[in-house]
CSV table of C-alpha atoms and ligand atoms in Angstrom, one decimal:
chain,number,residue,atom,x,y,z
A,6,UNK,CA,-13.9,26.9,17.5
A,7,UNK,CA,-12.0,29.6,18.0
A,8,UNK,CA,-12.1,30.5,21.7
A,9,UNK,CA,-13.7,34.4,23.0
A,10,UNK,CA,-10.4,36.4,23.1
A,11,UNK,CA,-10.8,38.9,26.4
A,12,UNK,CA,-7.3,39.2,26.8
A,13,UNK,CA,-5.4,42.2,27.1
A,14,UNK,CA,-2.5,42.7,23.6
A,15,UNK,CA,-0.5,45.0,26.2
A,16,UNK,CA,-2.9,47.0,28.1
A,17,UNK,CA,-5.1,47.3,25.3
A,18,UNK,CA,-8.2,45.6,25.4
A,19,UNK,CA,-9.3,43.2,22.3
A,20,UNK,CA,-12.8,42.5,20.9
A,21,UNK,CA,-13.8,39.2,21.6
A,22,UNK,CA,-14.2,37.5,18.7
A,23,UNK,CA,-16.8,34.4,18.1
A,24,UNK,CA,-16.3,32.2,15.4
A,25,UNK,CA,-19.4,31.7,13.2
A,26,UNK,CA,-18.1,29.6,10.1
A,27,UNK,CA,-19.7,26.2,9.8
A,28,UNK,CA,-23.3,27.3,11.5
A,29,UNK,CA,-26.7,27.9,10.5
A,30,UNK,CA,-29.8,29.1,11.4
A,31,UNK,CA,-31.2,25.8,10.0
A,32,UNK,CA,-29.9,24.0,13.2
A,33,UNK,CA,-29.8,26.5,15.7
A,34,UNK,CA,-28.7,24.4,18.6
A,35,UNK,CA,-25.9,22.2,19.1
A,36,UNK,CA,-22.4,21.9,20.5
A,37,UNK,CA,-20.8,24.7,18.7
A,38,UNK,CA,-23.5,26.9,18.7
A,39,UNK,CA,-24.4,27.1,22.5
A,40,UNK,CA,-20.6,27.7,22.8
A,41,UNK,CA,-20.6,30.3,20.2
A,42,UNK,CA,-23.9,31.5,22.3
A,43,UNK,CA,-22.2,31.4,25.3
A,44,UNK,CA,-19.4,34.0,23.6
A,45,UNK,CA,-21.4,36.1,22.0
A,46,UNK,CA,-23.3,36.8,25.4
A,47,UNK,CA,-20.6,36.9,27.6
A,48,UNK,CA,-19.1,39.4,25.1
A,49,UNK,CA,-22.2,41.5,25.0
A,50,UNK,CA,-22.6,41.9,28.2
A,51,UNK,CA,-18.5,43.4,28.9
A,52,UNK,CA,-18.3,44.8,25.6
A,53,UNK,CA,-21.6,45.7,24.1
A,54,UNK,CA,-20.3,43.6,20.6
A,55,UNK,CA,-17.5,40.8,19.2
A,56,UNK,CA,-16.2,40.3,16.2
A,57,UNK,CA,-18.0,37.9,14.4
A,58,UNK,CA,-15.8,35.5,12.3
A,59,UNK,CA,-17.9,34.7,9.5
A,60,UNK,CA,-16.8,33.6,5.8
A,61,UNK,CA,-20.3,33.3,3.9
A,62,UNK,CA,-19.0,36.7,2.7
A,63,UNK,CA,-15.7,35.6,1.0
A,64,UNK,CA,-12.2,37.5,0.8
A,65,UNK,CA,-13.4,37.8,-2.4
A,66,UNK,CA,-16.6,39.0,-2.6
A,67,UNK,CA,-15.6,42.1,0.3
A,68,UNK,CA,-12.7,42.8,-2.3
A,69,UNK,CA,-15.5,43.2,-5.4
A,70,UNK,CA,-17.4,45.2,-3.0
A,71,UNK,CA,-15.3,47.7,-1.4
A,72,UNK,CA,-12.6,48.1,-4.6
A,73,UNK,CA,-14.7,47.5,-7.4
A,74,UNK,CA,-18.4,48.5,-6.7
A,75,UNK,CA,-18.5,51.7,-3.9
A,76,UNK,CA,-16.3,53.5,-5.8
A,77,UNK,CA,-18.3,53.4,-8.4
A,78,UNK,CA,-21.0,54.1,-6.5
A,79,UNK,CA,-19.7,57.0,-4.6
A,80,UNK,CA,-17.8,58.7,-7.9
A,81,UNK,CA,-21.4,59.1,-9.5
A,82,UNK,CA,-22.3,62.7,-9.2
A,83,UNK,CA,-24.2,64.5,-6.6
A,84,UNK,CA,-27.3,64.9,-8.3
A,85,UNK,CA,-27.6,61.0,-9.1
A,86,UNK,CA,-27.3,60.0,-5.4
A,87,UNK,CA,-29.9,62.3,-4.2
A,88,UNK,CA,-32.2,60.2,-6.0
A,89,UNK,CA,-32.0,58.1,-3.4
A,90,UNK,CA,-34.8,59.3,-0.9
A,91,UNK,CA,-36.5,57.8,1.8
A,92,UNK,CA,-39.6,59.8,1.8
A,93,UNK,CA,-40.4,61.1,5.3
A,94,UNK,CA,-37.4,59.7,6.9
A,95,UNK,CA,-33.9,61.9,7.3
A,96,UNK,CA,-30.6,59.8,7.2
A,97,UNK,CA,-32.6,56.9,5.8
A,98,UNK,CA,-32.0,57.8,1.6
A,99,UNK,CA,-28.9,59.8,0.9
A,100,UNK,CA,-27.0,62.3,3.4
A,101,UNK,CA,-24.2,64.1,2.7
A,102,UNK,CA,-23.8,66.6,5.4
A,103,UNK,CA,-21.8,66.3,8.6
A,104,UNK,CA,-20.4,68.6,10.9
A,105,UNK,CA,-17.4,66.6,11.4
A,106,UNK,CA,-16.0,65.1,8.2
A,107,UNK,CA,-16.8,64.8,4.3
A,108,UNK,CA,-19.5,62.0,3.9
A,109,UNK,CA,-21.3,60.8,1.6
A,110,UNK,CA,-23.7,58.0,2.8
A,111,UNK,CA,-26.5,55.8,0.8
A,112,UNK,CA,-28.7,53.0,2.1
A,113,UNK,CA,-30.6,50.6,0.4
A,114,UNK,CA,-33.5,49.4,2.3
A,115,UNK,CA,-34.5,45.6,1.8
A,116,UNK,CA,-31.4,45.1,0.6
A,117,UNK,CA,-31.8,41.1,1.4
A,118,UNK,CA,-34.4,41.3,-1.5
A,119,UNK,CA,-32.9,40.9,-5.4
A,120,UNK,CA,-36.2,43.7,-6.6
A,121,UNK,CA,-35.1,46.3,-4.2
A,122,UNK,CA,-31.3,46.5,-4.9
A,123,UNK,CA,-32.3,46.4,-8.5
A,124,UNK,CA,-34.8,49.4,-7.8
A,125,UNK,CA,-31.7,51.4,-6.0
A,126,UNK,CA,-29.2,50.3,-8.9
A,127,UNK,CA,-31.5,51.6,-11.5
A,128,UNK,CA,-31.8,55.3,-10.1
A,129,UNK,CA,-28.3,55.1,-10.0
A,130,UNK,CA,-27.5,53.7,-13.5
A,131,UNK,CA,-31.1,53.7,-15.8
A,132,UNK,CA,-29.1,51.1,-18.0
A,133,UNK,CA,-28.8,48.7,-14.8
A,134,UNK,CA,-25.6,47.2,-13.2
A,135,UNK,CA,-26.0,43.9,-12.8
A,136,UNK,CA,-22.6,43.8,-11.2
A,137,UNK,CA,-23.5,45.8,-8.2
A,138,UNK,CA,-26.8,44.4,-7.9
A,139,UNK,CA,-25.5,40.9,-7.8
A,140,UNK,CA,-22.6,42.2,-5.2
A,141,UNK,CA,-24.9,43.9,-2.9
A,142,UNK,CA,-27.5,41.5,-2.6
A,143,UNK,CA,-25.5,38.7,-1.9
A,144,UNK,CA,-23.8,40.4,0.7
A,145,UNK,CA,-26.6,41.4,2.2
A,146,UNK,CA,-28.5,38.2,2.6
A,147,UNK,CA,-25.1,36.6,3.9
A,148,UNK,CA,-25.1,39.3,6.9
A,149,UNK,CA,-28.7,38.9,7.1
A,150,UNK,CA,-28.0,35.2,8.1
A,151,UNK,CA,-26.0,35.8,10.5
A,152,UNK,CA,-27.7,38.8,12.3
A,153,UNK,CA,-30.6,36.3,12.8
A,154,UNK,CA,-28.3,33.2,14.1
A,155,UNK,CA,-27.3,36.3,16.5
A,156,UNK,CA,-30.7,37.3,17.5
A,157,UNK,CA,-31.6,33.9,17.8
A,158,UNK,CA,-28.9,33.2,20.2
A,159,UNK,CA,-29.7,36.4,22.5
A,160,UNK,CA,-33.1,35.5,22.3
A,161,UNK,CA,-32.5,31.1,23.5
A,162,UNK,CA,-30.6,32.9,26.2
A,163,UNK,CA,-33.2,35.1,27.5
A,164,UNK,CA,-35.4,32.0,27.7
A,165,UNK,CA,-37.4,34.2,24.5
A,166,UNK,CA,-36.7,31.9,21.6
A,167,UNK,CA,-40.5,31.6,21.0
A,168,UNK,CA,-40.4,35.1,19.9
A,169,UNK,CA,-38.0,34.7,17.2
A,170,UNK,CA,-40.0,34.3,14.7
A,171,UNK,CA,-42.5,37.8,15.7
A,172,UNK,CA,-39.2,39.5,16.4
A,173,UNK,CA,-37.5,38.6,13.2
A,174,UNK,CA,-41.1,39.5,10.9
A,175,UNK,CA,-41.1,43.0,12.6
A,176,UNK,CA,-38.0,43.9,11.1
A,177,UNK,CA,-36.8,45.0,7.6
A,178,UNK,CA,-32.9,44.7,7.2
A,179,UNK,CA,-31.2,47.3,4.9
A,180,UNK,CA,-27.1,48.2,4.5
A,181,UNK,CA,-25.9,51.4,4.1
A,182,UNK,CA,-22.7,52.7,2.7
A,183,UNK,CA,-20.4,55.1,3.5
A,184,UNK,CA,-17.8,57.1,2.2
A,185,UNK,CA,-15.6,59.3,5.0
A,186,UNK,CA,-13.2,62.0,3.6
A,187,UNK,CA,-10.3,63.5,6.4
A,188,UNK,CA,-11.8,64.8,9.9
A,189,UNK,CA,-11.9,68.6,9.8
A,190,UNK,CA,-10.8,68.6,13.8
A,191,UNK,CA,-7.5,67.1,13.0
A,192,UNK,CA,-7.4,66.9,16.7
A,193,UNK,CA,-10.0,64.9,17.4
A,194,UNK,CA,-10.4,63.1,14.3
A,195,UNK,CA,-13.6,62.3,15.1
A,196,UNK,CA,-15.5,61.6,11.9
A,197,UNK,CA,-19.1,60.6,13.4
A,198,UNK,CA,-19.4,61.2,17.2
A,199,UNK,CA,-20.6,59.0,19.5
A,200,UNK,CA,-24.3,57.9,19.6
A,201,UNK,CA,-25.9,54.6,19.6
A,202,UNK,CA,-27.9,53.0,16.6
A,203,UNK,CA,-31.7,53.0,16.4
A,204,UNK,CA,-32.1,49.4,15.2
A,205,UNK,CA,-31.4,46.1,16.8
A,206,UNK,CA,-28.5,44.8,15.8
A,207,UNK,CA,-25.4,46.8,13.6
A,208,UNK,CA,-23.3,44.2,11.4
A,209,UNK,CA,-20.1,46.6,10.4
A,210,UNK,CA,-17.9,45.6,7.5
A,211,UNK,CA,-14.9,47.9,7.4
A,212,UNK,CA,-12.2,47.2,5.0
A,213,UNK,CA,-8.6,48.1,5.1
A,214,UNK,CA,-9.1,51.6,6.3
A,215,UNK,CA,-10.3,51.0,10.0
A,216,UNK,CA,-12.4,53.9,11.9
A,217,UNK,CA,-14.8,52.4,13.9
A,218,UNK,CA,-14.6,53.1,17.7
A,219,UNK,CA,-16.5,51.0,20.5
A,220,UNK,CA,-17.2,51.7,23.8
A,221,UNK,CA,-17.2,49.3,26.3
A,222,UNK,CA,-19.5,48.8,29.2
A,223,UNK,CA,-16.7,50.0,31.5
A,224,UNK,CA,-16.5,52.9,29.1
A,225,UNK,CA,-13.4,52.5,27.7
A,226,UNK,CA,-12.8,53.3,23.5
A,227,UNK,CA,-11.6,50.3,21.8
A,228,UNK,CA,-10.8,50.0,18.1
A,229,UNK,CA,-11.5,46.9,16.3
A,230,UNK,CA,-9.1,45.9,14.1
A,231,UNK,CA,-10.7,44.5,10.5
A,232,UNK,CA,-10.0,41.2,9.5
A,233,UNK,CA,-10.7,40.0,5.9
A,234,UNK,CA,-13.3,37.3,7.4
A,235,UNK,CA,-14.6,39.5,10.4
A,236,UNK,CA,-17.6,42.1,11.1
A,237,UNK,CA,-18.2,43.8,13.9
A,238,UNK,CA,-21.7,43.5,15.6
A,239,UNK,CA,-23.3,45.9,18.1
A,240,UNK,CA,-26.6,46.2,20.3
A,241,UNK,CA,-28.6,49.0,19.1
A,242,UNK,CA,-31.7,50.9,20.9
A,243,UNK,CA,-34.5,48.5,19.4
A,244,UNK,CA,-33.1,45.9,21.2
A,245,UNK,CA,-32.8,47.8,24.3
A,246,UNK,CA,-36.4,48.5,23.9
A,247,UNK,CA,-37.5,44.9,22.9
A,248,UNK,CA,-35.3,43.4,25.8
A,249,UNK,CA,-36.7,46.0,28.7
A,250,UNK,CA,-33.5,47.7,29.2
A,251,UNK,CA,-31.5,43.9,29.5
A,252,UNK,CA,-29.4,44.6,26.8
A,253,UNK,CA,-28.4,48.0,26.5
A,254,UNK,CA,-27.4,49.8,23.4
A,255,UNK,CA,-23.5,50.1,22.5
A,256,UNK,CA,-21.8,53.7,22.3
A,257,UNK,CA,-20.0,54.0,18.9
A,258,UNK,CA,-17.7,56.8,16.9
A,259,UNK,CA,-16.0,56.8,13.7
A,260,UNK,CA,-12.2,58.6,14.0
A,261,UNK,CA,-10.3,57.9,10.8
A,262,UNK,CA,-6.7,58.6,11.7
A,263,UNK,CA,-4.8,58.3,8.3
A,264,UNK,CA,-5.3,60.4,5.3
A,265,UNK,CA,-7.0,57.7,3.3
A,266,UNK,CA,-10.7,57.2,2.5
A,267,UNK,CA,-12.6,55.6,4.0
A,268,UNK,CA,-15.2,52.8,3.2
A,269,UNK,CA,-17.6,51.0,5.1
A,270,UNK,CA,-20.6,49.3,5.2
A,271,UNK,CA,-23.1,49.0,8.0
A,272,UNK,CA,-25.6,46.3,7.5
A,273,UNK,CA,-28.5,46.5,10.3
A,274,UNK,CA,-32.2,45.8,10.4
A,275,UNK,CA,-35.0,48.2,12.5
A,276,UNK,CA,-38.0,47.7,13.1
A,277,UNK,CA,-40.8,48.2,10.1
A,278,UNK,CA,-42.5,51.7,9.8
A,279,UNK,CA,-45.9,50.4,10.7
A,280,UNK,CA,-44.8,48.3,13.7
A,281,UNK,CA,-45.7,49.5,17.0
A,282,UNK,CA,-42.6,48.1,18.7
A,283,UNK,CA,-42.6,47.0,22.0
A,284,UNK,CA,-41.1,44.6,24.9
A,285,UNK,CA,-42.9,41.4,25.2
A,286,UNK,CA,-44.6,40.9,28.3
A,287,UNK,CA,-42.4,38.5,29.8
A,288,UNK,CA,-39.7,41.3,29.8
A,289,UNK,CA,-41.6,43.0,32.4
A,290,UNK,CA,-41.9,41.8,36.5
A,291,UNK,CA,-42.0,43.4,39.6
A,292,UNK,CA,-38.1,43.8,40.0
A,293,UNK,CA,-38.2,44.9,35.8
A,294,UNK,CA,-41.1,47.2,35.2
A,295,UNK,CA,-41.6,48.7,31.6
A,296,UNK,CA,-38.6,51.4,30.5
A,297,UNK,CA,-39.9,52.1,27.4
A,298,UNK,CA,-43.2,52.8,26.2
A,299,UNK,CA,-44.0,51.2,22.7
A,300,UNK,CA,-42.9,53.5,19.9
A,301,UNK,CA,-42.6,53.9,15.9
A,302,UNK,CA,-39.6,53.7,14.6
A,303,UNK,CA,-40.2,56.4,12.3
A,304,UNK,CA,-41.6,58.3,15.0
A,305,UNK,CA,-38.6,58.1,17.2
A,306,UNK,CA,-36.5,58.6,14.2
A,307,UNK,CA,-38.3,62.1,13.4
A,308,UNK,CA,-37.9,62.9,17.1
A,309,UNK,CA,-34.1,61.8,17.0
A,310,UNK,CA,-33.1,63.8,14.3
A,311,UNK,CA,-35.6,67.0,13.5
A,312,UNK,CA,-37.7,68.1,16.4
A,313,UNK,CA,-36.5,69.6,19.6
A,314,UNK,CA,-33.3,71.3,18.1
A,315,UNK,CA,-31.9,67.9,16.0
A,316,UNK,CA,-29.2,64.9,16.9
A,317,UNK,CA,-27.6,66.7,19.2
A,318,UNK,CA,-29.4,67.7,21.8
A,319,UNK,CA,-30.5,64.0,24.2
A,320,UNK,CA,-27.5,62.6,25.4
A,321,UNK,CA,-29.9,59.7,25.5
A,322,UNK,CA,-32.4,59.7,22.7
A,323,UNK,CA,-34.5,56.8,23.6
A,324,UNK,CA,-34.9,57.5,27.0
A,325,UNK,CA,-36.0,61.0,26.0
A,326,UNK,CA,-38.4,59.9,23.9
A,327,UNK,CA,-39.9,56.6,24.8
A,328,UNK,CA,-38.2,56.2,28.4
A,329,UNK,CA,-41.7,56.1,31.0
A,330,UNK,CA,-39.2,58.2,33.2
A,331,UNK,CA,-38.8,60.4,30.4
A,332,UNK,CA,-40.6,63.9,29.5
A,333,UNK,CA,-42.8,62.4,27.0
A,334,UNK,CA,-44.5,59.6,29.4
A,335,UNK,CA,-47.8,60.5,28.7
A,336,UNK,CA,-47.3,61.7,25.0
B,6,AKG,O1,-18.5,53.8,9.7
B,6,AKG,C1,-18.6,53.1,10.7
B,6,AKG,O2,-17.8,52.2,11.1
B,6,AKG,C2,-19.8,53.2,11.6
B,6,AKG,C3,-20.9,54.2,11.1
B,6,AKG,C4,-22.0,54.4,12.1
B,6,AKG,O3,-21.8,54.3,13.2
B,6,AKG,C5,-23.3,54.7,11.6
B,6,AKG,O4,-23.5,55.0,10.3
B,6,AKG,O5,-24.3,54.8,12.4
B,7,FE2,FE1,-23.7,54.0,14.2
């Protein structure tokens, strides 16, 4: 096992990194897993995420991916990708406009599920693509695994595990891909500024090219550095919901630095349109009264990124919205 790496390289703080290879989900318990537990929470709780060490998703497999099949994916013209469309949800299909960078950006919702990456490969290529289907899915069922042995970990630590299995049917995962040209502030370099994801957990795969930025809890930026059998995972605002404010969402940005482009792929899973998502009860006592008031996730996503005057305008979007010290308590 390797051990959680808090250490300072220099003055510059590392990721801790938790080593997943050799669990499962189908003995959740156990000498290396409450140690791995015991990492990931620890890290969490400084860092707001860890590098997960995980090889499900071989060398070889993140080499077909990111040099074989997003190229191909993001060289098809404009007018193919927009196929991709998440009725009634922005950022959710295919987006390709950013005040900060070129980007070009495509998720595929379900992607654990063989049907639904074949119903996104065929409005990309009518005559199929069996290649990219086969890559994708895989993938995505492989970070699906270990998202859950993640969840279930947070939750055995809360003293929530009974919830797992309501927690885990309220959510749909997807991965989404992205392609990021040269930052136009070439002093900045900020390709994606910061914000916080609205699902529960974001599984990042970068590959060569590194970008991502993290901000700790003591609000330092830190960089992870990719590893060919590493992923980066990060709270984001559903759990910070779900837990009752215990585990707050992590601060993220993208600043590519070199003149290459960049791919990645952000696997995550949110909460299902028609849940009405909410804390349990036993998140809630007299010293830990309700923060959030139960929400859609389309809802809040609508509110995030059209109304009131788009992304940019809550420093805090969650709050804002569903927050019961926010403006829209009693909406
Ligand atoms: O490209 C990355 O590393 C992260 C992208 C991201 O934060 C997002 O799409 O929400
Ligand atoms: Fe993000």
């Amino acid at each position: 096992m390797q051990g959680s790496t808090m250490a300072s390289d220099g003055n510059h703080l590392r990721i801790p990194s938790v080593d997943f290879r050799g669990l499962s989900l189908s003995s959740p318990g156990g000498g290396s897993w409450d140690a791995a537990r015991e990492q990931v929470m620890s890290a969490l709780e400084s860092f707001g995420c860890f590098e997960a060490i995980y090889d499900a998703v071989s060398e070889g497999a993140k080499d077909q991916l990111f040099r074989g099949v997003l190229p191909e994916l993001f060289k098809l013209p404009r007018e193919i990708k927009i196929r991709n469309e998440y009725v009634g949800l922005p950022y959710h299909g295919y987006f390709c406009q950013s005040p900060h960078s070129p980007i070009d950006s495509l998720r595929i919702e379900d992607s654990p599920t063989l049907h639904s990456v074949q119903q996104f490969t065929s409005l990309m290529w009518p005559d199929g693509n069996p290649t990219f289907s086969n890559a994708v899915w895989t993938a995505a069922k492989q970070v699906q695994e270990l998202e859950r042995m993640v969840v279930r970990m947070i939750l055995q630590s809360m003293g929530m595990e009974k919830h797992y299995d309501s927690l885990v049917e309220s959510l749909i995962h997807g991965v989404r891909f992205t392609e990021y040209g040269i930052p136009f502030d070439q002093e900045s370099k900020v390709n994606m500024k910061a914000h916080a994801d609205a699902n529960i957990l974001t599984v990042i795969c970068q590959y060569e090219v590194d970008g991502l930025e993290v901000q700790t809890r003591d609000g330092e930026w830190i960089r992870p550095v990719p590893q060919p059998n590493s992923f980066t995972v990060m709270l984001g605002e559903a759990f910070q919901a779900w837990s009752n404010g215990r585990l707050p969402a992590t601060l993220h940005r993208v600043r590519v630095t070199g003149h290459q482009k960049r791919y990645c792929a952000i696997f995550n899973s949110r909460p299902k349109d028609e849940i009405l998502f909410q804390a349990p009860r036993e998140m809630m006592d007299e010293e830990h009264p309700l923060r959030f008031r139960p929400y859609k996730y389309p809802d809040y996503i609508l509110f995030r990124f059209l109304a009131e005057g788009g992304p940019d305008l809550h420093e805090d979007p969650l709050q804002a919205y569903a927050g019961v010290e926010g403006q829209l308590n009693d909406a």
